[in-house]
Amino acid sequence: MFESVRLPHDLRKEDFHALEERLREELLDAQFELAEQKRRCVLVLINGSDGAGKGEVLNKLYEWLDDHFVETLSYDQPTEEESLRPGAWRYWRDMPAKGRIGLVLGSWYHRALRELAIGGMSKDAFRNTLEEINRAEQMLFHEGVLILKIWLFMEGAKAHKRLDNIREPNGALRRAVVLEWEEIDKKKERERLNAAALEVAEVTSTGSAPWAVVRAEDSRYRDAAVADLLLQTLKRATQLQAKPSPVARSHLVPETALPRPSVVSALDLTQKAHPESYAKDLLKLQRRLTEFTTAKSFRDRGLVIAFEGNDAAGKGGAIRRVREALDPRRFRVYGVSAPTDEELARPYLWRFWRNVPRRGHVAIFDRSWYGRVLVERVEGYCTQDDWLRAYQEINDFERQLSEANYTVVKFWLAISRDEQLARFEDRKSKPTKRYKLRPDDWRNREKWPLYERAVTDMVDRTSSRLAPWNLVEANDKKFARLKVLRIINETLEASK
Amino acid sequence: MFESVRLPHDLRKEDFHALEERLREELLDAQFELAEQKRRCVLVLINGSDGAGKGEVLNKLYEWLDDHFVETLSYDQPTEEESLRPGAWRYWRDMPAKGRIGLVLGSWYHRALRELAIGGMSKDAFRNTLEEINRAEQMLFHEGVLILKIWLFMEGAKAHKRLDNIREPNGALRRAVVLEWEEIDKKKERERLNAAALEVAEVTSTGSAPWAVVRAEDSRYRDAAVADLLLQTLKRATQLQAKPSPVARSHLVPETALPRPSVVSALDLTQKAHPESYAKDLLKLQRRLTEFTTAKSFRDRGLVIAFEGNDAAGKGGAIRRVREALDPRRFRVYGVSAPTDEELARPYLWRFWRNVPRRGHVAIFDRSWYGRVLVERVEGYCTQDDWLRAYQEINDFERQLSEANYTVVKFWLAISRDEQLARFEDRKSKPTKRYKLRPDDWRNREKWPLYERAVTDMVDRTSSRLAPWNLVEANDKKFARLKVLRIINETLEASK
């Protein structure tokens, strides 16, 4: 791949200066347009062998761009904070808002390459890692994040020589330039790295995020080429239609117009807890949960619980019973309502990724990432294409959690339409509960059949082996609370 | 996944009849529109556990559709002809033309599932197989093939009972209904199969080809649901815009406007063969090639050679020297020019897939699948999106060949512009050669720089580890012929 990069590339000084003037001007214009529109963000992944000038390119871009709208995202060995969470968390945490440019050093590719070069990752496992990257990048593209992947290429010997030049007098490498692979010093390992880099480019040069390989010996050529690639990406980011998602037209919706049973209407909602043993049963289940989450073995695990359900189904009450059993230093409850400005400026999964707990901790989401395929679908807050692709994206998200040792437990709390009405009336009449009733609640109630359909699709498409849905009959609140606790305990038991 | 399918589904007789009338009418209309437009073809993959009624669904569809435009593609154990070629070959061979509907029994999913259930495929390897299917299906979608994937679902026990019912009096299973998995008789294997099916649905329910799971106990519901799903797919196929390819707008083209070196202009075209030793050298190389391709070890391998190059670069002469060394019963040369009507009605890779040789044989392509990124790109015969996605598709194609034990050797024969002119003039003046010179040749010559750029991109993006490009300096025909033979021999030697 990229044979032509082995040929000499250079740029004469006077050509460079003429080009530079034009590039700077156009870059600033395009950047301004991007910031004005606030529709997309651009990530520039600056990759390459050590000594190819990643740091210098970065400096040049800072010189040419308006640095108010640029940020550097630089990744080295994971910090303690990072290593306690799934691998992708640190990239999500730093995701720039729409309108901005992120310059990334030490991207997810470096991590994959390093694992392959140093560790004993199998060929199939490595390939899977790359396909996961492809899926994630495609998702980001649809969410308005344009990714420019640059590989600064320099022949091995030359890069080595350059590397020597930038050693400090005491022999240490200058950190700013040499970020990731200093520990890969042996020739054999370097060769493996080169072979891996080639495979990476072959597999991850996709339609939504292809690679650009730039010859880096001549620094004028290198800087001008990177700047020109960035310029084109910025133009593309501002010219793409308002709603990118071309998947839109590509989706086949496999739905029949025939009557389809609903997973929730099939539930037996008459189930009740025994009133006399309830308190005892509850305490027992809570104690068990406390044991699980304070055990030494839990330190290497995380627990993520998502609560969804009809309005007034008793999510809050159930969450309270779970919360009571948890060490207050080790859990957090996130109430999910309308997204903030910050959240709206980023891919929809960002608000959940940022709150993925450290291992040893518990996160409880009162409503969750399923909003996209529930309220956003039913209310038309996103396009059909958006919620259709979300099923796969959510499965990918939850798989990443599972593979990073997190237990994911998902609940749908179901009540009947009559029961909901009774609870609404009750809320309306009691001053202490009145705050719980929003005008939206009545409106949503009108759309009961649409929600029921959305719930069935959601359960059908996201009840995966690693994170199955749990439907909870909640007409009797006590029954629901016991069932919730029992399922959490059983899931923890099974995933021990 | 697909929890709702576990709930009872049925359709009363009178409802079914009303529906049937409407469905038949609409199906015929939609089918007619599809056949008229000739823009897309529809594949219906009818999958499901044995005894779920795959054969009955097929019969019903034949009853309701106009069978002039329907074909059944049914796959069982590979035939001898099939097992001598890459796994995907048999599906390619049968690809219906645009305007038609293919009903597929025993699709590529059955093969993957069977391998997992019976063989000892690793988790990662299985996952890779599925991702390859995803990529292939996405490619087919962009090429105008809409795929409806149906899983007929029936609870295990019920399916088993049904299976008993359709045994012949002598105990044999009726073939028409039970196609693929009769050999998987043990309960444990069946369970593994179910688990695998679930994983398959999780990973391969993509935007371009999602799964539809249909409850199959009630045959009225089952048939009506499948027909309704097909109807919607047909409507979609006829309503999608003329040029599907939404990737179009999604592609970032990572090209700089800076001067880029061309891989061919860097070649030293002055290289010449020694006139006195040429005949001897040629013979020696040809003998070596004969040895390789007649050796016993070659029976399990295939050899696919693609020749590309400038007009008048000497492809024909080089091919003749290769051909002379081969057993006439075991090779075939395919001259690739404008596609036939049959070829135009199918994905562009079809004309090459159909000519993939059996193992133990050699196929030589005089021009090849690279036409898409060369002449089709330069002359605008396809959209930018088409040729941009083609790089990845071609890499996938060649990887499938390599993994099926084929050696792929690709040549670009390069001559200088002056040399080309001299050869054109020579052709013009000699009656025996005049037929070789087409008016197109002069036109293409005008576009030399565009072709040079296309060649550089092609080499950069498709020179993979498994199938690297070989650039051949061809101003001296003899030099080129020797180099071609030498490279074929070396590649065969390396892949032994």
PDB file of C-alpha atoms in Angstrom, chain A residues 47-50 54 74-79 82-83 87 90-91 105-122 126 129-130 133 151 173 175 178-186 188-200 211:
ATOM      1  CA  ASN A  47       0.246   9.265  13.126  1.00  0.00           C
ATOM      2  CA  GLY A  48       3.594   8.094  11.905  1.00  0.00           C
ATOM      3  CA  SER A  49       6.860   6.556  12.845  1.00  0.00           C
ATOM      4  CA  ASP A  50       8.911   8.228  15.517  1.00  0.00           C
ATOM      5  CA  LYS A  54       4.500  14.709  14.303  1.00  0.00           C
ATOM      6  CA  SER A  74      -2.511  13.783  23.121  1.00  0.00           C
ATOM      7  CA  TYR A  75      -2.422  10.241  24.447  1.00  0.00           C
ATOM      8  CA  ASP A  76       0.449   8.376  25.982  1.00  0.00           C
ATOM      9  CA  GLN A  77       0.377   5.450  28.380  1.00  0.00           C
ATOM     10  CA  PRO A  78      -3.057   5.396  30.022  1.00  0.00           C
ATOM     11  CA  THR A  79      -3.235   7.374  33.244  1.00  0.00           C
ATOM     12  CA  GLU A  82      -7.975   6.013  32.185  1.00  0.00           C
ATOM     13  CA  SER A  83      -6.781   2.509  32.879  1.00  0.00           C
ATOM     14  CA  GLY A  87     -10.072   1.660  26.425  1.00  0.00           C
ATOM     15  CA  ARG A  90     -10.316   8.630  27.108  1.00  0.00           C
ATOM     16  CA  TYR A  91     -11.007   9.461  23.474  1.00  0.00           C
ATOM     17  CA  LEU A 105      -1.433  12.562  18.815  1.00  0.00           C
ATOM     18  CA  GLY A 106      -1.275   8.937  19.920  1.00  0.00           C
ATOM     19  CA  SER A 107      -4.659   7.969  18.490  1.00  0.00           C
ATOM     20  CA  TRP A 108      -6.484   4.664  18.822  1.00  0.00           C
ATOM     21  CA  TYR A 109      -4.303   3.310  16.029  1.00  0.00           C
ATOM     22  CA  HIS A 110      -1.175   3.650  18.066  1.00  0.00           C
ATOM     23  CA  ARG A 111      -2.760   1.623  20.789  1.00  0.00           C
ATOM     24  CA  ALA A 112      -3.780  -1.153  18.412  1.00  0.00           C
ATOM     25  CA  LEU A 113      -0.377  -1.164  16.738  1.00  0.00           C
ATOM     26  CA  ARG A 114       1.482  -1.254  19.974  1.00  0.00           C
ATOM     27  CA  GLU A 115      -0.575  -4.168  21.190  1.00  0.00           C
ATOM     28  CA  LEU A 116       0.186  -6.066  18.033  1.00  0.00           C
ATOM     29  CA  ALA A 117       3.884  -5.246  17.987  1.00  0.00           C
ATOM     30  CA  ILE A 118       4.537  -5.918  21.657  1.00  0.00           C
ATOM     31  CA  GLY A 119       1.854  -8.288  22.796  1.00  0.00           C
ATOM     32  CA  GLY A 120       0.917 -11.605  21.308  1.00  0.00           C
ATOM     33  CA  MET A 121      -2.404 -10.603  19.768  1.00  0.00           C
ATOM     34  CA  SER A 122      -3.693 -13.205  17.327  1.00  0.00           C
ATOM     35  CA  PHE A 126      -6.256  -7.888  15.658  1.00  0.00           C
ATOM     36  CA  THR A 129     -10.004  -4.712  16.703  1.00  0.00           C
ATOM     37  CA  LEU A 130      -9.644  -2.943  13.380  1.00  0.00           C
ATOM     38  CA  ILE A 133     -12.450   0.878  14.862  1.00  0.00           C
ATOM     39  CA  TRP A 151       0.386   8.784   8.357  1.00  0.00           C
ATOM     40  CA  LEU A 173      14.445  11.380  23.831  1.00  0.00           C
ATOM     41  CA  ARG A 175       9.166  13.946  24.732  1.00  0.00           C
ATOM     42  CA  VAL A 178       8.538  11.126  20.378  1.00  0.00           C
ATOM     43  CA  LEU A 179       5.381   9.990  21.962  1.00  0.00           C
ATOM     44  CA  GLU A 180       4.450   6.418  21.739  1.00  0.00           C
ATOM     45  CA  TRP A 181       6.933   3.908  20.663  1.00  0.00           C
ATOM     46  CA  GLU A 182      10.152   4.734  22.344  1.00  0.00           C
ATOM     47  CA  GLU A 183      10.041   1.466  24.162  1.00  0.00           C
ATOM     48  CA  ILE A 184      10.009  -0.427  20.886  1.00  0.00           C
ATOM     49  CA  ASP A 185      13.683  -0.185  20.347  1.00  0.00           C
ATOM     50  CA  LYS A 186      14.658  -3.480  18.885  1.00  0.00           C
ATOM     51  CA  LYS A 188      12.748  -6.823  14.957  1.00  0.00           C
ATOM     52  CA  GLU A 189       9.955  -5.172  16.849  1.00  0.00           C
ATOM     53  CA  ARG A 190      10.168  -2.116  14.628  1.00  0.00           C
ATOM     54  CA  GLU A 191       9.807  -4.312  11.607  1.00  0.00           C
ATOM     55  CA  ARG A 192       6.769  -5.993  13.060  1.00  0.00           C
ATOM     56  CA  LEU A 193       5.378  -2.545  13.687  1.00  0.00           C
ATOM     57  CA  ASN A 194       5.847  -1.552  10.065  1.00  0.00           C
ATOM     58  CA  ALA A 195       4.116  -4.704   8.868  1.00  0.00           C
ATOM     59  CA  ALA A 196       1.277  -4.037  11.276  1.00  0.00           C
ATOM     60  CA  ALA A 197       0.968  -0.446  10.094  1.00  0.00           C
ATOM     61  CA  LEU A 198       0.559  -1.689   6.557  1.00  0.00           C
ATOM     62  CA  GLU A 199      -2.178  -4.091   7.565  1.00  0.00           C
ATOM     63  CA  VAL A 200      -3.881  -1.337   9.495  1.00  0.00           C
ATOM     64  CA  TRP A 211      -5.946   7.127   5.201  1.00  0.00           C
TER      65      TRP A 211
END
